Short mmCIF file of C-alpha atoms in Angstrom, two decimals:
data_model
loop_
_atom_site.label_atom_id
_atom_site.label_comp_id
_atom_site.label_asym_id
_atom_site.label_seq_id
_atom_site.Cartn_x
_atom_site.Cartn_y
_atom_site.Cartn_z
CA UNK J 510 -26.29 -3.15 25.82
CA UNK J 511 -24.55 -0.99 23.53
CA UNK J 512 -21.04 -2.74 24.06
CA UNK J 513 -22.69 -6.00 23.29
CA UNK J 514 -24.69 -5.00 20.12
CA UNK J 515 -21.42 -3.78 19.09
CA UNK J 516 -19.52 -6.85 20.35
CA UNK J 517 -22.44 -8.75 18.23
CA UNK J 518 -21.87 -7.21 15.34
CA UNK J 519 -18.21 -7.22 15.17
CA UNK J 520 -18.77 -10.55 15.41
CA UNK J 521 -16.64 -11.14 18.57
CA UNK J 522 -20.05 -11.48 21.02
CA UNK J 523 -19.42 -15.42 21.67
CA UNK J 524 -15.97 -15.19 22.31
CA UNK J 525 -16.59 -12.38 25.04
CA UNK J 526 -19.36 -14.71 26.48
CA UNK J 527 -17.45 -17.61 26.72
CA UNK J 528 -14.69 -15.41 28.44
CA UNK J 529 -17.02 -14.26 30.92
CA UNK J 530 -18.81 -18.08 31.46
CA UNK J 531 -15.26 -19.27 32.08
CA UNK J 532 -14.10 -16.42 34.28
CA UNK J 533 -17.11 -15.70 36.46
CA UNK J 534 -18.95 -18.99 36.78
CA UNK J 535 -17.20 -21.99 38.97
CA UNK J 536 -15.08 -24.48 37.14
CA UNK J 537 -16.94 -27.09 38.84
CA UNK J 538 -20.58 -25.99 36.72
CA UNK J 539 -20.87 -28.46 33.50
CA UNK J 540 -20.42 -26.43 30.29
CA UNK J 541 -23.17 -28.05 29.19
CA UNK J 542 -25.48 -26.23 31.41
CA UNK J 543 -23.53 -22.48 30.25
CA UNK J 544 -26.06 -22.41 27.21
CA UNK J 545 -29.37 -21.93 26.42
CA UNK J 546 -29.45 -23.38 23.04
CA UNK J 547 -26.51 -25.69 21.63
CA UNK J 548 -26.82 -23.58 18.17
CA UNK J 549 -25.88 -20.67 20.20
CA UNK J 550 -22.65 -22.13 22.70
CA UNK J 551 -19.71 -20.37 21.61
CA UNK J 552 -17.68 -23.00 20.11
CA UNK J 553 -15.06 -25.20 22.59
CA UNK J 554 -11.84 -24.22 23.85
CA UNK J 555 -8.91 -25.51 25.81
CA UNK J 556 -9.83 -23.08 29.18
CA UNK J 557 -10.20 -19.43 28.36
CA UNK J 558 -8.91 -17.07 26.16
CA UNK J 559 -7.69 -14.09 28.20
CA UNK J 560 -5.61 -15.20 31.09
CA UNK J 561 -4.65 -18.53 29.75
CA UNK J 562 -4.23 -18.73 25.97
CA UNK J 563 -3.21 -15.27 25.77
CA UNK J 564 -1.98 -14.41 29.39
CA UNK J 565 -0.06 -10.75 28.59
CA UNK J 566 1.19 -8.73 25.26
CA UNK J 567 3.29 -6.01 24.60
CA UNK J 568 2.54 -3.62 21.85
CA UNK J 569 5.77 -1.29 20.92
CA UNK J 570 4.33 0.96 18.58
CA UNK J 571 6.26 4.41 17.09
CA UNK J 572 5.51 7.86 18.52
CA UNK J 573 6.23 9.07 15.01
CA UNK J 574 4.69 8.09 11.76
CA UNK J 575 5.70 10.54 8.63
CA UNK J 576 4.66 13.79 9.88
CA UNK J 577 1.80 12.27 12.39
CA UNK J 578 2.92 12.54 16.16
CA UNK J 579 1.05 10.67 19.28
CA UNK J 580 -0.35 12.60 21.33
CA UNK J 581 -2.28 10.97 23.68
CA UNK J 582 -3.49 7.03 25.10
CA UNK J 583 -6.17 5.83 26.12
CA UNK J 584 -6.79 2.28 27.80
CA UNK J 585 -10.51 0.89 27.70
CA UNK J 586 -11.99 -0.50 31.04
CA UNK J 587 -13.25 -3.45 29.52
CA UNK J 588 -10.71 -6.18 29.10
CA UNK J 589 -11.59 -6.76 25.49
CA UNK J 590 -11.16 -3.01 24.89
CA UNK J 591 -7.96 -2.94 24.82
CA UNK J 592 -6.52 0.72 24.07
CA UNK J 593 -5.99 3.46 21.30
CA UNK J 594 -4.19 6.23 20.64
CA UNK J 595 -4.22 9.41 18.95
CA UNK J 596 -1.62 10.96 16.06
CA UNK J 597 -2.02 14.47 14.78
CA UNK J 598 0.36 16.60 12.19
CA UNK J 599 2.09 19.30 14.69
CA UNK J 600 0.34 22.68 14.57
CA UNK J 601 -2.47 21.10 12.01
CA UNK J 602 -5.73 20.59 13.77
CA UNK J 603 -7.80 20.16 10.46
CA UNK J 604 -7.34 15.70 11.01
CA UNK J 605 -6.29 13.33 13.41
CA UNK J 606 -5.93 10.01 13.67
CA UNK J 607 -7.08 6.92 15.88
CA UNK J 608 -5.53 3.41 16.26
CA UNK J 609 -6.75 0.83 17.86
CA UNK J 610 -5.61 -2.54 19.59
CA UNK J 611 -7.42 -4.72 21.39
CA UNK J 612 -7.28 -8.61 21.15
CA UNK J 613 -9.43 -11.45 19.39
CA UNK J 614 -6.93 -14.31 18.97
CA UNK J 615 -6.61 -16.16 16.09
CA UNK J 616 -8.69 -15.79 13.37
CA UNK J 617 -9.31 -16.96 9.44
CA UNK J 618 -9.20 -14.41 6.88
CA UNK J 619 -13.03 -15.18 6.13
CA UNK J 620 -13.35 -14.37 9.87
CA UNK J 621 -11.74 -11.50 9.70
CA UNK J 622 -13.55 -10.01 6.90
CA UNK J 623 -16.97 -10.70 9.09
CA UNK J 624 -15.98 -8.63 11.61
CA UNK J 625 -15.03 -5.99 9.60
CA UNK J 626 -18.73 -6.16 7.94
CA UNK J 627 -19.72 -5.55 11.70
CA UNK J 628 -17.63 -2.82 12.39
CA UNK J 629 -19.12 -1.14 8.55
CA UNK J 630 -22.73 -1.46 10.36
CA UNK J 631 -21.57 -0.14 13.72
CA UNK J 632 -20.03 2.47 12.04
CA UNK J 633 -22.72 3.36 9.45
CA UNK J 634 -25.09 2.97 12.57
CA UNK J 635 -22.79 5.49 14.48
CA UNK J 636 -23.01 8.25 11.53
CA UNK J 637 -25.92 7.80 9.22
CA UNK J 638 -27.49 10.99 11.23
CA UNK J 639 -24.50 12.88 10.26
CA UNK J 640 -24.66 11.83 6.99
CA UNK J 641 -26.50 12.19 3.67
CA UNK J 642 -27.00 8.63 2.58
CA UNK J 643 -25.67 5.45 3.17
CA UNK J 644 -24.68 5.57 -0.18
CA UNK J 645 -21.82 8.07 1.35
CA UNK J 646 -20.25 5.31 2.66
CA UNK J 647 -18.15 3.26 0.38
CA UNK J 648 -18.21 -0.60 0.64
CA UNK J 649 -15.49 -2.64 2.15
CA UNK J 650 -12.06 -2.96 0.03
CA UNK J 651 -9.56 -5.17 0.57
CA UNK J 652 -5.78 -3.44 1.53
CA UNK J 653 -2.94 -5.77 1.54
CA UNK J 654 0.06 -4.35 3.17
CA UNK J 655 3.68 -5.92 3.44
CA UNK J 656 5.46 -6.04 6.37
CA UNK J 657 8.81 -8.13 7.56
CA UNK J 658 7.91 -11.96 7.71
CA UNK J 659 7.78 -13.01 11.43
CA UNK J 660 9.73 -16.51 10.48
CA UNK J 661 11.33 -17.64 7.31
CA UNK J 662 8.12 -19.67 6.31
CA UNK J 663 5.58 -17.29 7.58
CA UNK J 664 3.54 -14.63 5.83
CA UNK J 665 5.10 -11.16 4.87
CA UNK J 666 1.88 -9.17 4.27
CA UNK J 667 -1.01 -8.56 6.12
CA UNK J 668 -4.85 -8.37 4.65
CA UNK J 669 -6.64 -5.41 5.67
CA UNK J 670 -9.38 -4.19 4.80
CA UNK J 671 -10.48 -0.27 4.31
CA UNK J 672 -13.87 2.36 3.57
CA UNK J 673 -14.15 5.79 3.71
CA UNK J 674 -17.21 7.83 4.15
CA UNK J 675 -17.90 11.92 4.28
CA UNK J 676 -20.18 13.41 7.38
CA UNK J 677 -21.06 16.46 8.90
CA UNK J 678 -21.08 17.87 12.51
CA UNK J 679 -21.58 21.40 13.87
CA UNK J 680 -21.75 22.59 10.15
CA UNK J 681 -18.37 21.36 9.26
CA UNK J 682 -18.19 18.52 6.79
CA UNK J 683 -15.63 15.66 6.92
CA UNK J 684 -13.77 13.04 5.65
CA UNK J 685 -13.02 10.21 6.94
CA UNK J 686 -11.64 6.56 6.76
CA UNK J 687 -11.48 3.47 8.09
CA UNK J 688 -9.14 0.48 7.70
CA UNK J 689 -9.42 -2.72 9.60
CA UNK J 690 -6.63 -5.71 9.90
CA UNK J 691 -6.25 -8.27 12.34
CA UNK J 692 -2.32 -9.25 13.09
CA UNK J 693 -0.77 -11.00 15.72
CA UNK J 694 -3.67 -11.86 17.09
CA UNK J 695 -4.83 -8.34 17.93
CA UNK J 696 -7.73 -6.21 16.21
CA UNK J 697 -5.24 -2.66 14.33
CA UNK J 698 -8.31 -0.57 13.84
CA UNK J 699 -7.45 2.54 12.33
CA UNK J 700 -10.12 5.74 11.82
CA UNK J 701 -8.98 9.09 9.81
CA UNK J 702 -11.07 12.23 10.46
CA UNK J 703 -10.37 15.37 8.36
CA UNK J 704 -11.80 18.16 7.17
CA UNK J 705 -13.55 17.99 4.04
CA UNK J 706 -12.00 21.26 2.86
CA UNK J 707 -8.36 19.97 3.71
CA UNK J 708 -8.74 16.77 1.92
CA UNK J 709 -11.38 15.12 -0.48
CA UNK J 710 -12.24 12.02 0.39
CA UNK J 711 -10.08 10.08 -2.49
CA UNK J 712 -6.95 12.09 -0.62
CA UNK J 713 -8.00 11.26 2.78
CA UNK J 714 -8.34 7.48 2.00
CA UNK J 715 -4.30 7.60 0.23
CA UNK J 716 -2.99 9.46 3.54
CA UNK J 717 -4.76 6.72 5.50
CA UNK J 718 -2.97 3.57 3.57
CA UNK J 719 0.39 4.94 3.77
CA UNK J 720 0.02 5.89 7.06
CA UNK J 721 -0.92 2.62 7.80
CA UNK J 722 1.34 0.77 5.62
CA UNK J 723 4.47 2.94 7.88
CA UNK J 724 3.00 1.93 10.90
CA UNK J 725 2.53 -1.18 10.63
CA UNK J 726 6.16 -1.95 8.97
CA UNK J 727 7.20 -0.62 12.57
CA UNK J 728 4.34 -1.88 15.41
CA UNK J 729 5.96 -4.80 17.07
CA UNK J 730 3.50 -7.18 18.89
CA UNK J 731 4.70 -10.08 21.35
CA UNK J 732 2.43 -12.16 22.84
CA UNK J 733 2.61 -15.35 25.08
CA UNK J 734 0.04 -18.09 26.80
CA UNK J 735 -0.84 -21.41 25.96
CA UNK J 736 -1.20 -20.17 22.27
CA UNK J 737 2.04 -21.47 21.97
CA UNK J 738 1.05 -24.93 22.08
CA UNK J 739 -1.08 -24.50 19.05
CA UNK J 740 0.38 -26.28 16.04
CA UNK J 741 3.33 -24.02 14.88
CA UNK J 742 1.94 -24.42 10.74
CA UNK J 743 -1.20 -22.30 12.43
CA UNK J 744 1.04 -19.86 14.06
CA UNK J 745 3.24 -18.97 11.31
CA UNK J 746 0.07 -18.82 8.88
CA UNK J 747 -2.09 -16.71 10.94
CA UNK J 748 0.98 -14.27 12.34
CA UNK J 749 0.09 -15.48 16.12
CA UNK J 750 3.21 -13.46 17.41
CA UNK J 751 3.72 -15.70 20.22
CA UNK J 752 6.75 -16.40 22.04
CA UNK J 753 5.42 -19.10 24.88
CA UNK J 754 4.70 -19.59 27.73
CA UNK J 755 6.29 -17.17 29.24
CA UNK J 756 7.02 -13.46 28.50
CA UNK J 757 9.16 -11.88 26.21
CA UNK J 758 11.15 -8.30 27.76
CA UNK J 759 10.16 -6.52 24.50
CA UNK J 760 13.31 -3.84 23.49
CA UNK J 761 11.59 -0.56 23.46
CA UNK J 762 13.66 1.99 21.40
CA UNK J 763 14.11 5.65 21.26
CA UNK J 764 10.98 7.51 19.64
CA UNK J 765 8.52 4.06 20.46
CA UNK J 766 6.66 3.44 23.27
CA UNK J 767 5.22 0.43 25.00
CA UNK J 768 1.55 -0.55 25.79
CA UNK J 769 1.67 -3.83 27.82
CA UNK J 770 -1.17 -5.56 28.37
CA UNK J 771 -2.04 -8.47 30.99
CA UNK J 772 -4.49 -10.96 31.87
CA UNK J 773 -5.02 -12.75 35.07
CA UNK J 774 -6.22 -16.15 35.14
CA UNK J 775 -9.90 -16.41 35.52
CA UNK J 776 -11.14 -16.96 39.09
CA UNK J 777 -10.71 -21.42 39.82
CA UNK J 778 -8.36 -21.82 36.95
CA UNK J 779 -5.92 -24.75 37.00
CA UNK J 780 -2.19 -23.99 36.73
CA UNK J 781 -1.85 -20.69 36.51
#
């Protein structure tokens, strides 16, 4: 239940249902007969979204961002979870760093901005124990942050948006930050912890934007499915990253690594 308040209020709930309707019940059941109320029934789609319009990716992300190293990885057990890893500053344990990936397909900007309300209230949910107000937690902001154009008419910037927050723990009080983008069809979550003695939280939030700003001048995300039947003006405005069909052998470079994700066709699918 947890998962799926969260799912709920990221906003991503129905598209997880649907994914589940289309993967676990037979093909042969009416979608009709999938929903309880009509105002509910996550909106149509041309068969499901993992393991047909988006059927594998590869993320090649940098094992080195300024002086933040990765450390570790960790892949999720839910399908929709996706994976994160950790950066830290060699010999500094006073911060660290998360980033996230995990998929949710195309999406508007006013989408986007939704789910990044939901992820404020999870969060703020998460921490308002640990902290001594809401009011400690700024609103959202939006970030805009250029990166290399994926085609000659596509977009060369990517909206984000960011919030940082102070909390305590086991006496110790932090700061931290959050920033929040969707690109290439794939949720780049990013959460800064540090102490509050090693960096204010004005200082924490500017280490946090160019951090992210590096990073995501160098993350390279390939993707490929049916998505690439969508009309190409939607994929160059929204950054889709597709290449097909069929994969794309991504070129993996010294100092980056590669998390590749895949997703079967759902049990009675057609043509895959």
């Amino acid at each position: 239940m947890d998962q799926l308040t969260a799912l709920q209020k990221a906003g991503t709930l129905r598209a997880h249902v649907a994914a589940v309707l289309e993967e676990k019940c037979s093909a042969d059941v009416p979608r009709e007969t999938l929903s309880l109320d009509a105002e509910d029934a996550a909106p149509p789609v041309r068969g499901p979204f993992l393991g047909d319009f988006l059927r594998g990716t590869s993320v090649v992300y940098p094992l080195q961002v300024g002086e933040w190293q990765a450390l570790d990885e960790r892949r999720y057990d839910d399908i929709f979870g996706g994976a994160s890893v950790r950066y830290q500053r060699p010999g500094n344990n006073s911060g660290w760093i998360d980033l996230y990936f995990y998929p949710v397909g195309l999406q508007e900007p006013d989408e986007q901005r939704t789910m990044a309300e939901g992820e404020r209230e999870a969060l703020l949910d998460a921490r308002k124990e640990s902290m001594a107000s809401e009011r400690d937690m700024s609103a959202l902001q939006p970030l805009v942050v250029p990166v290399a154009s994926l085609e000659a008419s596509g977009p060369a910037r990517v909206g984000a948006n960011v919030l940082d927050f102070r909390y305590s723990t086991d006496g110790k009080a932090y700061s931290s930050v959050m920033i929040y983008a969707i690109d290439r069809m794939y949720v780049i979550k990013l959460r800064y912890s540090v102490e509050a003695a090693a960096a204010s939280r004005e200082q924490a939030r500017r280490e946090a934007e160019t951090f992210f700003r590096t990073l995501l001048s160098g993350v390279e995300i390939t993707s490929f499915g049916t998505c690439g039947r969508a009309p190409v003006a939607d994929l160059l405005r929204l950054r889709a990253g597709c290449v097909g069909v069929d994969p794309l052998l991504p070129v993996v470079g010294e100092g980056q690594r590669e998390l590749r994700f895949e997703y079967p066709a759902p049990h009675g699918a057609a043509g895959q």
